PDB file of C-alpha atoms and ligand atoms in Angstrom:
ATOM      1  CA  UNK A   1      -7.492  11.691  24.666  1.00 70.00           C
ATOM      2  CA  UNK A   2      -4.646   9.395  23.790  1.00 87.00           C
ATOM      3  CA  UNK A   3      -4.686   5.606  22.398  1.00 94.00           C
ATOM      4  CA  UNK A   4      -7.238   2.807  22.215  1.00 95.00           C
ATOM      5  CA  UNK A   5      -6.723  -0.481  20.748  1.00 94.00           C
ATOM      6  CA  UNK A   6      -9.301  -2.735  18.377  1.00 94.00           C
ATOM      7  CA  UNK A   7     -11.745  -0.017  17.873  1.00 95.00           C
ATOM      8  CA  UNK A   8     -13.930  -0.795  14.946  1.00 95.00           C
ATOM      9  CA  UNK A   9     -16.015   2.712  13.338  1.00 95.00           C
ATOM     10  CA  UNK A  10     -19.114   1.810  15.495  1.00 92.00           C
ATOM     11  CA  UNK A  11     -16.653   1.733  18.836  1.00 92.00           C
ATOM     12  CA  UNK A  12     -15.153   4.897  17.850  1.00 94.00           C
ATOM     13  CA  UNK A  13     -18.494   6.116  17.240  1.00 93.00           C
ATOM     14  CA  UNK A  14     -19.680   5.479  20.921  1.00 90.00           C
ATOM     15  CA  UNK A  15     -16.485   6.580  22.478  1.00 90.00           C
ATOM     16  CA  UNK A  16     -17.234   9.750  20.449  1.00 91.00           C
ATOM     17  CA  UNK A  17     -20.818   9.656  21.550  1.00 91.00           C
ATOM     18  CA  UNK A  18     -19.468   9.504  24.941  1.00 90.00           C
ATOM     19  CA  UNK A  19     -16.666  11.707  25.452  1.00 90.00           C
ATOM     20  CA  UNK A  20     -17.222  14.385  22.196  1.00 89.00           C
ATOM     21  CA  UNK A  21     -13.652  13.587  21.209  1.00 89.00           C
ATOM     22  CA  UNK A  22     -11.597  11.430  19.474  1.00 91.00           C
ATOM     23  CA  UNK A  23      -8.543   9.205  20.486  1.00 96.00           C
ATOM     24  CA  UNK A  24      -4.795  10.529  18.836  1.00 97.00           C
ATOM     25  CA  UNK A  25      -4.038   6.635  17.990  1.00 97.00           C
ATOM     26  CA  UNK A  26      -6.210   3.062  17.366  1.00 97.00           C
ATOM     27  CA  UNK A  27      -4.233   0.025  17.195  1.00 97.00           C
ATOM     28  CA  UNK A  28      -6.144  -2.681  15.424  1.00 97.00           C
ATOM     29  CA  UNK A  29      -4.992  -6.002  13.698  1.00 97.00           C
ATOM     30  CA  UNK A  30      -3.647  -4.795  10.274  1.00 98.00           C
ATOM     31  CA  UNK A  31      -1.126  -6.668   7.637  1.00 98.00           C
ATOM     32  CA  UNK A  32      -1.745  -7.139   4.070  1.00 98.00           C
ATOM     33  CA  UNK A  33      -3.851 -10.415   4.564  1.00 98.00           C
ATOM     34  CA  UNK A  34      -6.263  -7.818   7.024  1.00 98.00           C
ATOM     35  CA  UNK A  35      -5.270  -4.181   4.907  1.00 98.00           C
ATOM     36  CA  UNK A  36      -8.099  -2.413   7.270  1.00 98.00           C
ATOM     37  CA  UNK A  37      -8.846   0.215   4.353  1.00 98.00           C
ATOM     38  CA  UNK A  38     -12.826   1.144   5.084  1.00 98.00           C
ATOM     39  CA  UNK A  39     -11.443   1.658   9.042  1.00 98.00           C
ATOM     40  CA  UNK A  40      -8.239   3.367   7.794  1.00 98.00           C
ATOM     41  CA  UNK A  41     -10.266   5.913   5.849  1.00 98.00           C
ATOM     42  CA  UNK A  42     -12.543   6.886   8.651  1.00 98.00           C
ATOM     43  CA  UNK A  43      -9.627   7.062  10.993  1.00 98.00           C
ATOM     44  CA  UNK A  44      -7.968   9.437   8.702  1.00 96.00           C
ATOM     45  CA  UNK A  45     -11.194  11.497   8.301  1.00 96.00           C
ATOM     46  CA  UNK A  46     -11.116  11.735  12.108  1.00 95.00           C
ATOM     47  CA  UNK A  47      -7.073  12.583  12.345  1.00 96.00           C
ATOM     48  CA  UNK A  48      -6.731   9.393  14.165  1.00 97.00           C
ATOM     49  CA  UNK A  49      -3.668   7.860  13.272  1.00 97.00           C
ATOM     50  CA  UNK A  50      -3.718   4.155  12.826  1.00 98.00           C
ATOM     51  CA  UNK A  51      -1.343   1.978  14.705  1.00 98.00           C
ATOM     52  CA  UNK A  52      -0.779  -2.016  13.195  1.00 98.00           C
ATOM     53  CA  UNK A  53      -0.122  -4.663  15.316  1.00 97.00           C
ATOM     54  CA  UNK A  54       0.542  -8.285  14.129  1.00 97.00           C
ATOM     55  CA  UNK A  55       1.907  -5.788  11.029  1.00 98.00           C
ATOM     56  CA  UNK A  56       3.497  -9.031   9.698  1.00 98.00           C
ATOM     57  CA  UNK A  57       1.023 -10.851  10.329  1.00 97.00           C
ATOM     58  CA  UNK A  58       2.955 -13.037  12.743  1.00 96.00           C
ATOM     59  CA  UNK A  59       5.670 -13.445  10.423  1.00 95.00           C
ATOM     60  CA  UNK A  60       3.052 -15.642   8.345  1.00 93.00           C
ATOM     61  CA  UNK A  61       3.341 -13.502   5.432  1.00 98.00           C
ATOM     62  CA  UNK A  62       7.290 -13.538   4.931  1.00 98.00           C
ATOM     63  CA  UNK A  63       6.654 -16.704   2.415  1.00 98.00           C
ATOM     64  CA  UNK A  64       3.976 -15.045   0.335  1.00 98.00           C
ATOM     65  CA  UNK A  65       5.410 -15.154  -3.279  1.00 98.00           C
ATOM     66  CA  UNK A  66       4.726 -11.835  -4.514  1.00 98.00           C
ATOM     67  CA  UNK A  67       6.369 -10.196  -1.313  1.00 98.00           C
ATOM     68  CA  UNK A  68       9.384 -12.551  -1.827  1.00 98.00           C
ATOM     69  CA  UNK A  69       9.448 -11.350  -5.330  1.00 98.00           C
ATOM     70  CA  UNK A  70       9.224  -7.603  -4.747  1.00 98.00           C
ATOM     71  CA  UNK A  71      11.940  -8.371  -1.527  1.00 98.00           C
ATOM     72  CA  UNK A  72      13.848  -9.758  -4.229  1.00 98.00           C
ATOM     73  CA  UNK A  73      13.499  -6.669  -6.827  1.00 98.00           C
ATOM     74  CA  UNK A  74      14.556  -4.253  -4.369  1.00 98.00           C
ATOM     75  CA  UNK A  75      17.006  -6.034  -2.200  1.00 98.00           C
ATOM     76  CA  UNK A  76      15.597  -6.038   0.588  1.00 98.00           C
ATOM     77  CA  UNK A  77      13.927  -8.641   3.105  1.00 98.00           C
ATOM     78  CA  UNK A  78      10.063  -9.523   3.172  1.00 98.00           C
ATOM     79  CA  UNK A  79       9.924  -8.324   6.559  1.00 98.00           C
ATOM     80  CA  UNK A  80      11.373  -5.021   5.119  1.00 98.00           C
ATOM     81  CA  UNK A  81       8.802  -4.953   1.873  1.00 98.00           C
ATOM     82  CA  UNK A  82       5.774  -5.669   4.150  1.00 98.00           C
ATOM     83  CA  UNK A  83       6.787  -2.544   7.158  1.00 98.00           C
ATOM     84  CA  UNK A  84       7.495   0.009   4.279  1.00 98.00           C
ATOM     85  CA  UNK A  85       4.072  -0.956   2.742  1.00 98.00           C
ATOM     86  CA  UNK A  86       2.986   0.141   6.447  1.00 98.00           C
ATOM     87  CA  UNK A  87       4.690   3.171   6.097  1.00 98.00           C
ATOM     88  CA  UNK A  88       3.522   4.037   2.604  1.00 98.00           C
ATOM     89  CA  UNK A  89       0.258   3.839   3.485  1.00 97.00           C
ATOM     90  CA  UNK A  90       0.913   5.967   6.371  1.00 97.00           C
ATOM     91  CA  UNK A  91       0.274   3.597   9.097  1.00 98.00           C
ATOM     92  CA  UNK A  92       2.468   2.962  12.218  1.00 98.00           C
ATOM     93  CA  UNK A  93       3.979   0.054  12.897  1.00 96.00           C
ATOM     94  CA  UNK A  94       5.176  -2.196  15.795  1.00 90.00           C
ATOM     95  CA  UNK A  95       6.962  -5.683  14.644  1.00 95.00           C
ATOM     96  CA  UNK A  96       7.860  -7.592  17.552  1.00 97.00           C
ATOM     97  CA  UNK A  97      10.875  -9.538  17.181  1.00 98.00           C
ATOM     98  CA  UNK A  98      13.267 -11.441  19.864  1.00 98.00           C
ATOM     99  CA  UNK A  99      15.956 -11.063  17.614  1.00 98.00           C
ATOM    100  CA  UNK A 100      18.796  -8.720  17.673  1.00 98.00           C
ATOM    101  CA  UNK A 101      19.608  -9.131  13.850  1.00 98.00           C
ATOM    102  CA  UNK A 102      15.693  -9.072  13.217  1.00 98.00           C
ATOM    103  CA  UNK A 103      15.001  -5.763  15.352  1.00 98.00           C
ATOM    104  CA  UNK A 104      17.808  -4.221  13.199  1.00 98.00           C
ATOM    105  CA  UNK A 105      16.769  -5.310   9.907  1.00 98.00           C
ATOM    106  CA  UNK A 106      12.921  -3.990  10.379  1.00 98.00           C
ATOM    107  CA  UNK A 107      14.457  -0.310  11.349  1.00 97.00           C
ATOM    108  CA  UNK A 108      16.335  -0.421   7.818  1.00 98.00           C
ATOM    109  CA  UNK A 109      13.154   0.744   5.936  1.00 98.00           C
ATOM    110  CA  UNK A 110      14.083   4.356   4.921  1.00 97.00           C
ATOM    111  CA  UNK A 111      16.655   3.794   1.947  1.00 97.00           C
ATOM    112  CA  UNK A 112      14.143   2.748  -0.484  1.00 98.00           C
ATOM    113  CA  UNK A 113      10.190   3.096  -1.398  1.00 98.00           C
ATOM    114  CA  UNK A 114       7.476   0.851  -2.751  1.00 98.00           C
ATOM    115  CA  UNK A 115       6.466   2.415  -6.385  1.00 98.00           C
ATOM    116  CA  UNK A 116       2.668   2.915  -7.611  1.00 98.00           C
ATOM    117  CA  UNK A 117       2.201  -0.617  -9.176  1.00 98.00           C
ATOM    118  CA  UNK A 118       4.187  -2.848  -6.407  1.00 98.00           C
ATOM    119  CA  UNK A 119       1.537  -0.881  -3.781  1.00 98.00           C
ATOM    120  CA  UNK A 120      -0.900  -1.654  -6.450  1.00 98.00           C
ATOM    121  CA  UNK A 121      -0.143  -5.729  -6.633  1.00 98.00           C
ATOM    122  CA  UNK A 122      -0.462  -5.384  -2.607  1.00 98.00           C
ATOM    123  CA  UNK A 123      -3.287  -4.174  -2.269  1.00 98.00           C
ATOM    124  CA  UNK A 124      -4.731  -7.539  -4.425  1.00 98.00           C
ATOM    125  CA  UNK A 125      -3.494  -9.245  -1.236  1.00 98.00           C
ATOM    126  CA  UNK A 126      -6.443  -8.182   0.887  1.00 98.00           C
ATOM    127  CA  UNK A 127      -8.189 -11.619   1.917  1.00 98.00           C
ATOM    128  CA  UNK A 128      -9.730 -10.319   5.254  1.00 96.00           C
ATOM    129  CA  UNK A 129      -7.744 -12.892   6.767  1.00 97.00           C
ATOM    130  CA  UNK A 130      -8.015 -11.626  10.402  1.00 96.00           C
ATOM    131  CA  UNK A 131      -5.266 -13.729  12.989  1.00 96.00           C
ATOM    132  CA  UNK A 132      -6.452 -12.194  16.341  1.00 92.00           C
ATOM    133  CA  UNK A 133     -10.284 -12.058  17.757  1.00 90.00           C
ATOM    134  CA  UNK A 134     -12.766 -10.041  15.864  1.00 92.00           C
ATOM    135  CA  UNK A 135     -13.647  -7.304  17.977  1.00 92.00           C
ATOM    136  CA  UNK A 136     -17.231  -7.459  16.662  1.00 89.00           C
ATOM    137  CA  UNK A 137     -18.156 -10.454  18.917  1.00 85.00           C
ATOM    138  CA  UNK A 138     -19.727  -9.450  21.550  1.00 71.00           C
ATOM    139  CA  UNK A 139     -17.723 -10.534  24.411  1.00 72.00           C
ATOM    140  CA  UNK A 140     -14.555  -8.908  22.986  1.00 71.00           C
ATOM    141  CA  UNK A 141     -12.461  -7.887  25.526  1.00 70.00           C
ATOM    142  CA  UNK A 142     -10.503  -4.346  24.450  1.00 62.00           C
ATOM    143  CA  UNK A 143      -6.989  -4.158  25.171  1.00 55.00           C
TER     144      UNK A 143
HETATM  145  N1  NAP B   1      -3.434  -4.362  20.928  1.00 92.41           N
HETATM  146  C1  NAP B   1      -3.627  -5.636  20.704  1.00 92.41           C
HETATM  147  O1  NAP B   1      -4.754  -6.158  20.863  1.00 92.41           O
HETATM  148  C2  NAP B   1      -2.501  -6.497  20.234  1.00 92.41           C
HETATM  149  C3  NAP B   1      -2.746  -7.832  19.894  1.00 92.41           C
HETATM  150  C4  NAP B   1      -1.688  -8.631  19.434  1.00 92.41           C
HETATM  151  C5  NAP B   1      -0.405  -8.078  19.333  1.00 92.41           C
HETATM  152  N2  NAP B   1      -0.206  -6.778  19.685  1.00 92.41           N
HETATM  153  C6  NAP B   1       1.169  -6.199  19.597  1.00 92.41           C
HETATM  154  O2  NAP B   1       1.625  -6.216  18.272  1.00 92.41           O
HETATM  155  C7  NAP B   1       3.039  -6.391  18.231  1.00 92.41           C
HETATM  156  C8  NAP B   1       3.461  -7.349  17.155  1.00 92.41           C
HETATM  157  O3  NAP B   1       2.542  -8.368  16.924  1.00 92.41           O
HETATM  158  P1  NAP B   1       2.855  -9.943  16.742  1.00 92.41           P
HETATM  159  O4  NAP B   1       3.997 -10.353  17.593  1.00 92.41           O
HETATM  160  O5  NAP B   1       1.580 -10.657  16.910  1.00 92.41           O
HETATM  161  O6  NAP B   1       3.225 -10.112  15.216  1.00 92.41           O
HETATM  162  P2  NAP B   1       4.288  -9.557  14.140  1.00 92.41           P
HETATM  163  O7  NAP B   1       5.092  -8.418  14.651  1.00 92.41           O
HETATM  164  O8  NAP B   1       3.505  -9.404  12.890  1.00 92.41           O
HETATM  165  O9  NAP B   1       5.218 -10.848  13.948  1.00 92.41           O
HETATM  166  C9  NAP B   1       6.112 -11.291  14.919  1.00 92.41           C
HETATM  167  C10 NAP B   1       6.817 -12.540  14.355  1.00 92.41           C
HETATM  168  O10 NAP B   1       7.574 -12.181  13.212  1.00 92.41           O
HETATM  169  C11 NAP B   1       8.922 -12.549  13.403  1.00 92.41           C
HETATM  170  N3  NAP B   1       9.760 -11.486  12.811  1.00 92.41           N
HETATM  171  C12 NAP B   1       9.853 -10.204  13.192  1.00 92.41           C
HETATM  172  N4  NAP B   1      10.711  -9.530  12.404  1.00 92.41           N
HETATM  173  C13 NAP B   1      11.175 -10.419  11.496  1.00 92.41           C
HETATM  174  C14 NAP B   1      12.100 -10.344  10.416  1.00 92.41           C
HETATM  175  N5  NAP B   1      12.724  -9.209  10.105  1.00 92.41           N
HETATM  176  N6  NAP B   1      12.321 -11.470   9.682  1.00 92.41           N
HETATM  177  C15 NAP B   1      11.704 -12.645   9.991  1.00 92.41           C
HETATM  178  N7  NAP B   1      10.819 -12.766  10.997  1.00 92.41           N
HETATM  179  C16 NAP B   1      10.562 -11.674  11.752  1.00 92.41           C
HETATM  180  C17 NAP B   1       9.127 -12.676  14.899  1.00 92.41           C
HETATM  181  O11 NAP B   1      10.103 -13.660  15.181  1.00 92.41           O
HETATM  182  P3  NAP B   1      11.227 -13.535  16.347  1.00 92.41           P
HETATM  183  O12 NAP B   1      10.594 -12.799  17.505  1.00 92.41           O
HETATM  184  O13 NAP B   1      11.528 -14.975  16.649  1.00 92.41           O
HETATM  185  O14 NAP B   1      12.410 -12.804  15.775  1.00 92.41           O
HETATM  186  C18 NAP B   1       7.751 -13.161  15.346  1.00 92.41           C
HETATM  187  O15 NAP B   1       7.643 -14.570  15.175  1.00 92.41           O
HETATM  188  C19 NAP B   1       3.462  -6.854  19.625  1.00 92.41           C
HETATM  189  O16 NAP B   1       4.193  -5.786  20.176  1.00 92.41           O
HETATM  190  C20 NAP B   1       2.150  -7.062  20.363  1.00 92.41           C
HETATM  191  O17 NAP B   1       2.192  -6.650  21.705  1.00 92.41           O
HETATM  192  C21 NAP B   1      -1.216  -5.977  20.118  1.00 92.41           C
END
């Protein structure tokens, strides 16, 4: 089965109800204001690789200080410290950007990691501070 977007574990759970199988890919809301890490885990559990959209939060995160302070320790941009936090935590990722300069710059993550203790001080920004709809209302539409 291939992709679905905004399932939560109880969605999954139907689908899985459903169909007996699971989707290869689940795209849900997921930056480090919304780090997703119960759903992560029973994704992984499941071999369904999780897919983050919004992954910079809508840019809204670029001016938090401690990402500005760890862009500034390794040289590289905010956008760049919050994607490779994507990628360390083995999630994919899908900026949007309009801009040519932009699009290049968030394709420049592989030249450098995130150690143990910056990951650490990002995880502290978990504030379930979700930007889209919450697909537990009831009327959510999925996409
Ligand atoms: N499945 C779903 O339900 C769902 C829902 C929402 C979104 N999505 C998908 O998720 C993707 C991205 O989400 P999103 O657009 O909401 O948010 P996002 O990728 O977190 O943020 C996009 C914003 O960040 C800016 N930006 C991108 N790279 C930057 C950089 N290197 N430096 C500074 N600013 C940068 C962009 O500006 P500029 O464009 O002006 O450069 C834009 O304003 C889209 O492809 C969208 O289709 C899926």
């Amino acid at each position: 089965m291939p992709g679905v977007s905004n399932h939560h574990e109880k969605h999954l759970l139907q689908l899985e109800n459903k169909v007996n199988t699971h989707p290869m890919i689940n795209q849900v809301e997921c930056h480090p204001y919304l780090q997703q890490r119960d759903l992560k885990e029973f994704c992984e559990e499941r071999q369904i690789a999780v897919t983050a959209w919004s992954p910079l939060g809508k840019g809204n995160i670029l001016q938090d200080e401690l990402v500005k302070s760890l862009a500034q320790k390794h040289a590289k941009t905010p956008a760049q410290i919050i994607l490779r936090w994507h990628l360390e935590r083995n999630t994919i990722v899908i900026p949007k950007s309009v801009t040519a300069s932009r699009i290049k710059e968030n394709f420049d993550l592989f030249n450098f990691r995130l150690e143990e203790k910056d990951m650490e001080k990002m995880s502290k920004l978990d504030c379930n501070g979700r930007l889209g709809i919450d697909p537990e209302i009831e009327d959510f539409r999925f996409l």
